[in-house]
Amino acid sequence: MLIKTCQAANLAVLVEKVKAQYGLKAVLLSVRRIESAHGAAYIEGTVAMEKLAASDNSFNDAEQAIPPVYAEPCAQKSKKMDENGRVIALVGPVGAGKTTTAAKIAGRLALRCAGPVGVISTDTERPGGPALLAAYAQELQLSMTSVSSASDLRNRLSRWNCRGPLVIDTRGYSPRDSLSIERLGTLLSSTEATMERYLVMSATEHPSVARECLDAFAVLDLNGAILTRVDQAAGIGHCLREVRKRGVHMPFVGTGERVPEDLMDATAQSVMALESPTGSL
Ligand SMILES: Nc1nc2c(ncn2[C@@H]2O[C@H](COP(=O)(O)OP(=O)(O)O)[C@@H](O)[C@H]2O)c(=O)[nH]1
Ligand SMILES: [Mg+2]
């Protein structure tokens, strides 16, 4: 019999995490609430199982499973980084799914991190801009802040002080609005934090949009691209071709509206299944 411990933000998340990580035969022996030094609370369960389930994998294993064409740039960078110090920013056009994907990624990180996970919205110029992210943050028990300037962002990052991973959701811009994209670059570069930047783009758009977005947002020194709405797209081959042409890393695809569930690792197998006309999700 193997005994493991497992942490999560709340009991429902813990049960899901145990099921996903250790299989349906694992037994939750006990649960205790832990207050961390920085005031955040989480729960820790003791789990018993006969043997490790084949599904005992996590983000890291999934990253290793991604073929080099998708994985290399980010895997190299993130391996060097302490998980708690990870800062991930999502950029892209309006309506691509940035906010939803930010919540999905933060929710996924919360499943595997014992400490707090934070989200930041820079979408403060529009009335109600940060509201959707704030709602997800409340549901997923994430620490949420909005920032409206470079100095706000710097202050937030320095106050957070690598207590856990941070996901930054930004305002959407048309790929033709090069001035705003440049300003966004200045905002994101105003902090000294090492930041992973991902373009979020929808697979339902016309093929030319993927091309335009990949070219326009490349000035932000992207670590990769995340394809959303693959569940609604007739096909994703056109986007994948553009992504491959540029050797861009693709860590995830968005497969639906549910947060955080509908985020799939872009492994060779999963992408092949999506690409093939008979493939299913
Ligand atoms: N079906 C589906 N809908 C998605 C996906 N990702 C986001 N959405 C939906 O797309 C809409 C716009 O998403 P949002 O995150 O607000 O886009 P943003 O403007 O880029 O921040 C929302 O209704 C989301 O629920 C996905 O992978 N699949
Ligand atoms: Mg948004």
Tab-separated table of C-alpha atoms and ligand atoms in Angstrom:
chain	number	residue	atom	x	y	z
A	1	MET	CA	0.000	0.000	0.000
A	2	LEU	CA	1.262	3.469	-0.898
A	3	ILE	CA	0.459	6.590	1.091
A	4	LYS	CA	0.626	10.002	-0.564
A	5	THR	CA	-0.416	13.504	0.357
A	6	CYS	CA	-2.291	15.789	-1.947
A	7	GLN	CA	-3.134	19.512	-1.615
A	8	ALA	CA	-5.911	21.614	-3.089
A	9	ALA	CA	-7.841	24.798	-2.477
A	10	ASN	CA	-10.996	23.040	-1.253
A	11	LEU	CA	-12.502	19.590	-0.706
A	12	ALA	CA	-14.273	19.328	-4.062
A	13	VAL	CA	-11.049	20.163	-5.905
A	14	LEU	CA	-9.099	17.754	-3.700
A	15	VAL	CA	-11.442	14.853	-4.508
A	16	GLU	CA	-11.175	15.579	-8.245
A	17	LYS	CA	-7.411	15.870	-7.987
A	18	VAL	CA	-7.082	12.570	-6.125
A	19	LYS	CA	-9.298	10.834	-8.695
A	20	ALA	CA	-7.342	12.283	-11.602
A	21	GLN	CA	-3.921	11.699	-10.098
A	22	TYR	CA	-4.248	8.402	-8.260
A	23	GLY	CA	-7.233	6.712	-9.899
A	24	LEU	CA	-10.694	5.721	-8.716
A	25	LYS	CA	-9.390	3.063	-6.325
A	26	ALA	CA	-7.432	5.544	-4.200
A	27	VAL	CA	-8.915	6.173	-0.746
A	28	LEU	CA	-8.868	9.546	0.985
A	29	LEU	CA	-7.897	8.657	4.570
A	30	SER	CA	-7.950	12.081	6.170
A	31	VAL	CA	-8.186	15.763	5.371
A	32	ARG	CA	-6.748	18.705	7.278
A	33	ARG	CA	-6.811	22.446	6.786
A	34	ILE	CA	-3.442	24.193	6.647
A	35	GLU	CA	-2.839	27.907	7.131
A	36	SER	CA	0.301	28.929	5.285
A	37	ALA	CA	2.712	31.555	6.604
A	38	HIS	CA	1.371	34.159	4.201
A	39	GLY	CA	-2.196	33.731	5.419
A	40	ALA	CA	-3.621	31.599	2.591
A	41	ALA	CA	-5.417	28.415	3.588
A	42	TYR	CA	-5.568	25.139	1.720
A	43	ILE	CA	-6.443	21.575	2.565
A	44	GLU	CA	-4.223	18.534	2.548
A	45	GLY	CA	-5.507	14.996	2.152
A	46	THR	CA	-3.769	11.733	2.981
A	47	VAL	CA	-4.418	9.221	0.234
A	48	ALA	CA	-3.933	5.446	0.269
A	49	MET	CA	-3.647	3.284	-2.836
A	50	GLU	CA	-2.490	-0.166	-3.874
A	51	LYS	CA	-0.137	1.132	-6.550
A	52	LEU	CA	0.327	4.284	-8.541
A	53	ALA	CA	-2.281	4.661	-11.276
A	54	ALA	CA	-1.054	5.083	-14.829
A	55	SER	CA	-2.734	8.481	-14.690
A	56	ASP	CA	-0.377	9.699	-11.969
A	57	ASN	CA	0.955	12.409	-14.164
A	58	SER	CA	0.949	16.152	-13.895
A	59	PHE	CA	1.758	19.261	-15.821
A	60	ASN	CA	5.476	18.352	-15.982
A	61	ASP	CA	4.853	14.900	-17.402
A	62	ALA	CA	2.424	16.357	-19.873
A	63	GLU	CA	5.034	18.887	-20.935
A	64	GLN	CA	7.510	16.081	-21.546
A	65	ALA	CA	4.928	14.281	-23.659
A	66	ILE	CA	4.558	17.205	-26.027
A	67	PRO	CA	6.563	16.628	-29.195
A	68	PRO	CA	9.543	18.949	-29.658
A	69	VAL	CA	7.827	21.082	-32.283
A	70	TYR	CA	5.284	22.157	-29.675
A	71	ALA	CA	7.243	21.858	-26.471
A	72	GLU	CA	10.830	22.911	-26.739
A	73	PRO	CA	10.946	26.646	-26.151
A	74	CYS	CA	8.691	26.677	-23.101
A	75	ALA	CA	9.922	23.446	-21.575
A	76	GLN	CA	13.448	24.826	-21.611
A	77	LYS	CA	12.439	28.098	-20.023
A	78	SER	CA	10.037	26.747	-17.420
A	79	LYS	CA	12.357	23.994	-16.228
A	80	LYS	CA	14.770	26.670	-15.061
A	81	MET	CA	12.000	28.488	-13.255
A	82	ASP	CA	10.694	27.784	-9.792
A	83	GLU	CA	7.002	26.939	-10.159
A	84	ASN	CA	6.094	29.572	-7.580
A	85	GLY	CA	7.913	32.219	-9.547
A	86	ARG	CA	6.068	31.492	-12.784
A	87	VAL	CA	4.385	34.485	-14.340
A	88	ILE	CA	2.269	33.673	-17.384
A	89	ALA	CA	0.722	36.418	-19.520
A	90	LEU	CA	-1.961	35.829	-22.137
A	91	VAL	CA	-2.309	38.206	-25.065
A	92	GLY	CA	-4.348	38.203	-28.243
A	93	PRO	CA	-7.336	39.615	-30.083
A	94	VAL	CA	-10.678	40.486	-28.488
A	95	GLY	CA	-12.900	37.472	-27.841
A	96	ALA	CA	-10.186	34.873	-28.464
A	97	GLY	CA	-10.705	33.343	-25.024
A	98	LYS	CA	-7.875	35.002	-23.061
A	99	THR	CA	-9.817	35.508	-19.839
A	100	THR	CA	-11.361	32.048	-19.919
A	101	THR	CA	-7.982	30.469	-20.692
A	102	ALA	CA	-6.267	32.510	-17.944
A	103	ALA	CA	-8.792	31.118	-15.460
A	104	LYS	CA	-8.341	27.587	-16.813
A	105	ILE	CA	-4.539	27.771	-16.493
A	106	ALA	CA	-4.703	29.313	-13.020
A	107	GLY	CA	-7.249	26.693	-11.945
A	108	ARG	CA	-5.006	23.948	-13.254
A	109	LEU	CA	-2.001	25.390	-11.421
A	110	ALA	CA	-4.088	25.612	-8.230
A	111	LEU	CA	-4.680	21.872	-8.477
A	112	ARG	CA	-0.994	21.169	-8.289
A	113	CYS	CA	0.334	23.968	-6.091
A	114	ALA	CA	-0.018	23.819	-2.338
A	115	GLY	CA	0.179	27.590	-1.947
A	116	PRO	CA	-1.776	30.446	-3.478
A	117	VAL	CA	-2.215	31.081	-7.190
A	118	GLY	CA	-2.819	34.635	-8.352
A	119	VAL	CA	-4.483	36.210	-11.352
A	120	ILE	CA	-4.069	39.773	-12.583
A	121	SER	CA	-6.248	41.621	-15.045
A	122	THR	CA	-4.777	44.497	-17.033
A	123	ASP	CA	-8.100	44.919	-18.862
A	124	THR	CA	-9.114	47.936	-16.771
A	125	GLU	CA	-9.811	50.588	-19.398
A	126	ARG	CA	-13.101	49.000	-20.428
A	127	PRO	CA	-15.960	49.237	-17.916
A	128	GLY	CA	-16.361	45.782	-16.375
A	129	GLY	CA	-13.170	44.568	-18.074
A	130	PRO	CA	-11.845	42.542	-15.111
A	131	ALA	CA	-15.295	41.285	-13.995
A	132	LEU	CA	-15.198	37.871	-15.695
A	133	LEU	CA	-11.748	37.060	-14.337
A	134	ALA	CA	-12.829	38.238	-10.880
A	135	ALA	CA	-15.825	35.882	-11.011
A	136	TYR	CA	-13.629	32.923	-11.952
A	137	ALA	CA	-11.093	33.914	-9.280
A	138	GLN	CA	-13.812	33.817	-6.649
A	139	GLU	CA	-15.069	30.448	-7.817
A	140	LEU	CA	-11.589	28.921	-7.966
A	141	GLN	CA	-10.324	30.696	-4.828
A	142	LEU	CA	-7.565	32.537	-6.627
A	143	SER	CA	-6.042	35.787	-5.477
A	144	MET	CA	-7.242	38.454	-7.924
A	145	THR	CA	-6.012	41.998	-8.635
A	146	SER	CA	-6.548	44.505	-11.429
A	147	VAL	CA	-3.764	46.822	-12.518
A	148	SER	CA	-4.044	49.874	-14.714
A	149	SER	CA	-0.446	50.970	-15.131
A	150	ALA	CA	3.098	49.674	-15.366
A	151	SER	CA	3.835	50.833	-11.826
A	152	ASP	CA	0.708	49.015	-10.520
A	153	LEU	CA	1.915	45.846	-12.221
A	154	ARG	CA	5.438	46.216	-10.825
A	155	ASN	CA	4.070	46.821	-7.326
A	156	ARG	CA	1.732	43.859	-7.521
A	157	LEU	CA	4.515	41.527	-8.635
A	158	SER	CA	6.879	42.769	-5.979
A	159	ARG	CA	4.217	42.460	-3.229
A	160	TRP	CA	3.317	38.979	-4.438
A	161	ASN	CA	7.010	38.096	-4.172
A	162	CYS	CA	6.838	34.674	-5.877
A	163	ARG	CA	4.368	33.273	-3.300
A	164	GLY	CA	2.871	31.201	-6.085
A	165	PRO	CA	2.334	31.253	-9.841
A	166	LEU	CA	0.618	34.263	-11.400
A	167	VAL	CA	-1.465	34.390	-14.554
A	168	ILE	CA	-1.945	37.774	-16.246
A	169	ASP	CA	-4.990	38.384	-18.441
A	170	THR	CA	-4.642	41.335	-20.795
A	171	ARG	CA	-6.978	43.496	-22.861
A	172	GLY	CA	-7.622	42.192	-26.387
A	173	TYR	CA	-6.335	44.078	-29.408
A	174	SER	CA	-6.881	43.707	-33.110
A	175	PRO	CA	-3.758	42.358	-34.834
A	176	ARG	CA	-3.918	45.510	-36.970
A	177	ASP	CA	-3.618	47.786	-33.939
A	178	SER	CA	0.159	47.684	-33.811
A	179	LEU	CA	0.384	50.757	-31.588
A	180	SER	CA	-1.693	49.175	-28.812
A	181	ILE	CA	0.204	45.882	-29.125
A	182	GLU	CA	3.448	47.812	-28.742
A	183	ARG	CA	2.047	49.574	-25.641
A	184	LEU	CA	1.040	46.214	-24.215
A	185	GLY	CA	4.624	45.042	-24.768
A	186	THR	CA	5.905	48.058	-22.847
A	187	LEU	CA	3.508	47.298	-19.984
A	188	LEU	CA	4.542	43.640	-19.765
A	189	SER	CA	8.232	44.486	-20.018
A	190	SER	CA	7.991	47.036	-17.224
A	191	THR	CA	8.570	44.368	-14.596
A	192	GLU	CA	11.777	42.481	-14.040
A	193	ALA	CA	9.916	39.197	-13.612
A	194	THR	CA	10.645	36.477	-16.142
A	195	MET	CA	7.336	36.187	-17.917
A	196	GLU	CA	5.996	33.501	-20.226
A	197	ARG	CA	3.822	35.078	-22.908
A	198	TYR	CA	1.266	33.164	-24.902
A	199	LEU	CA	-0.872	34.312	-27.781
A	200	VAL	CA	-4.462	33.096	-27.438
A	201	MET	CA	-6.247	32.645	-30.744
A	202	SER	CA	-9.507	31.068	-31.757
A	203	ALA	CA	-9.614	28.128	-34.157
A	204	THR	CA	-13.007	29.328	-35.431
A	205	GLU	CA	-11.599	32.422	-37.137
A	206	HIS	CA	-10.791	32.690	-40.829
A	207	PRO	CA	-7.349	31.194	-41.617
A	208	SER	CA	-5.973	34.648	-42.388
A	209	VAL	CA	-6.677	35.753	-38.793
A	210	ALA	CA	-4.353	33.109	-37.316
A	211	ARG	CA	-1.647	34.293	-39.692
A	212	GLU	CA	-2.224	37.949	-38.887
A	213	CYS	CA	-2.278	37.315	-35.139
A	214	LEU	CA	0.876	35.195	-35.100
A	215	ASP	CA	2.691	37.896	-37.065
A	216	ALA	CA	1.343	40.913	-35.199
A	217	PHE	CA	1.749	39.577	-31.660
A	218	ALA	CA	5.224	38.115	-32.390
A	219	VAL	CA	6.665	41.505	-31.358
A	220	LEU	CA	5.771	40.566	-27.786
A	221	ASP	CA	8.464	37.868	-27.809
A	222	LEU	CA	5.947	35.038	-27.473
A	223	ASN	CA	6.724	31.743	-25.772
A	224	GLY	CA	3.930	30.087	-27.692
A	225	ALA	CA	0.313	30.099	-28.780
A	226	ILE	CA	-2.822	28.568	-27.287
A	227	LEU	CA	-5.598	27.602	-29.655
A	228	THR	CA	-9.130	27.974	-28.250
A	229	ARG	CA	-12.613	26.918	-29.425
A	230	VAL	CA	-11.278	23.786	-31.088
A	231	ASP	CA	-14.591	22.226	-30.007
A	232	GLN	CA	-16.459	24.647	-32.274
A	233	ALA	CA	-14.063	24.718	-35.215
A	234	ALA	CA	-14.707	22.740	-38.396
A	235	GLY	CA	-10.982	21.952	-38.418
A	236	ILE	CA	-7.780	23.236	-36.892
A	237	GLY	CA	-5.354	22.256	-39.643
A	238	HIS	CA	-5.086	25.831	-40.946
A	239	CYS	CA	-4.038	27.163	-37.522
A	240	LEU	CA	-1.634	24.299	-36.905
A	241	ARG	CA	0.030	24.931	-40.263
A	242	GLU	CA	0.665	28.562	-39.338
A	243	VAL	CA	1.900	27.595	-35.881
A	244	ARG	CA	4.245	24.936	-37.286
A	245	LYS	CA	5.536	27.210	-40.035
A	246	ARG	CA	6.806	29.577	-37.367
A	247	GLY	CA	8.080	26.842	-35.037
A	248	VAL	CA	5.820	28.218	-32.290
A	249	HIS	CA	5.312	26.176	-29.129
A	250	MET	CA	1.690	25.174	-28.469
A	251	PRO	CA	1.221	23.954	-24.896
A	252	PHE	CA	-2.590	23.761	-24.732
A	253	VAL	CA	-5.785	23.849	-26.700
A	254	GLY	CA	-9.117	25.118	-25.356
A	255	THR	CA	-11.828	22.514	-25.840
A	256	GLY	CA	-14.914	24.176	-24.363
A	257	GLU	CA	-16.303	26.767	-21.999
A	258	ARG	CA	-15.917	24.876	-18.744
A	259	VAL	CA	-13.306	26.295	-16.374
A	260	PRO	CA	-10.848	24.803	-15.596
A	261	GLU	CA	-11.732	21.453	-17.212
A	262	ASP	CA	-11.755	22.347	-20.906
A	263	LEU	CA	-8.041	22.832	-21.401
A	264	MET	CA	-6.192	20.005	-23.059
A	265	ASP	CA	-2.447	19.407	-23.255
A	266	ALA	CA	-1.354	19.714	-26.858
A	267	THR	CA	0.393	16.371	-27.071
A	268	ALA	CA	1.264	14.760	-30.390
A	269	GLN	CA	-1.602	12.325	-29.916
A	270	SER	CA	-4.266	14.841	-28.942
A	271	VAL	CA	-3.340	17.236	-31.714
A	272	MET	CA	-3.343	14.442	-34.279
A	273	ALA	CA	-6.820	13.413	-33.136
A	274	LEU	CA	-8.041	16.991	-33.467
A	275	GLU	CA	-6.420	17.449	-36.822
A	276	SER	CA	-7.854	14.347	-38.420
A	277	PRO	CA	-11.337	14.866	-39.856
A	278	THR	CA	-12.610	11.787	-38.031
A	279	GLY	CA	-10.842	12.712	-34.810
A	280	SER	CA	-12.946	13.506	-31.803
A	281	LEU	CA	-12.250	15.360	-28.615
B	1	LIG	N1	-16.610	26.670	-26.955
B	1	LIG	C1	-15.572	27.320	-26.425
B	1	LIG	N2	-15.749	28.563	-25.972
B	1	LIG	C2	-14.689	29.218	-25.444
B	1	LIG	C3	-13.402	28.636	-25.342
B	1	LIG	N3	-12.568	29.547	-24.781
B	1	LIG	C4	-13.320	30.637	-24.529
B	1	LIG	N4	-14.589	30.463	-24.933
B	1	LIG	C5	-15.709	31.399	-24.887
B	1	LIG	O1	-15.406	32.511	-25.702
B	1	LIG	C6	-16.029	33.678	-25.200
B	1	LIG	C7	-14.997	34.783	-25.071
B	1	LIG	O2	-14.049	34.374	-24.091
B	1	LIG	P1	-13.192	35.420	-23.242
B	1	LIG	O3	-12.315	34.610	-22.363
B	1	LIG	O4	-14.056	36.437	-22.603
B	1	LIG	O5	-12.331	36.097	-24.419
B	1	LIG	P2	-11.310	37.335	-24.326
B	1	LIG	O6	-12.042	38.518	-24.872
B	1	LIG	O7	-10.159	36.961	-25.214
B	1	LIG	O8	-10.909	37.502	-22.906
B	1	LIG	C8	-16.654	33.284	-23.869
B	1	LIG	O9	-18.029	33.065	-24.084
B	1	LIG	C9	-15.950	31.978	-23.515
B	1	LIG	O10	-16.769	31.138	-22.728
B	1	LIG	C10	-13.237	27.291	-25.855
B	1	LIG	O11	-12.155	26.689	-25.841
B	1	LIG	N5	-14.349	26.693	-26.376
B	2	MG	MG	-11.080	39.133	-21.608
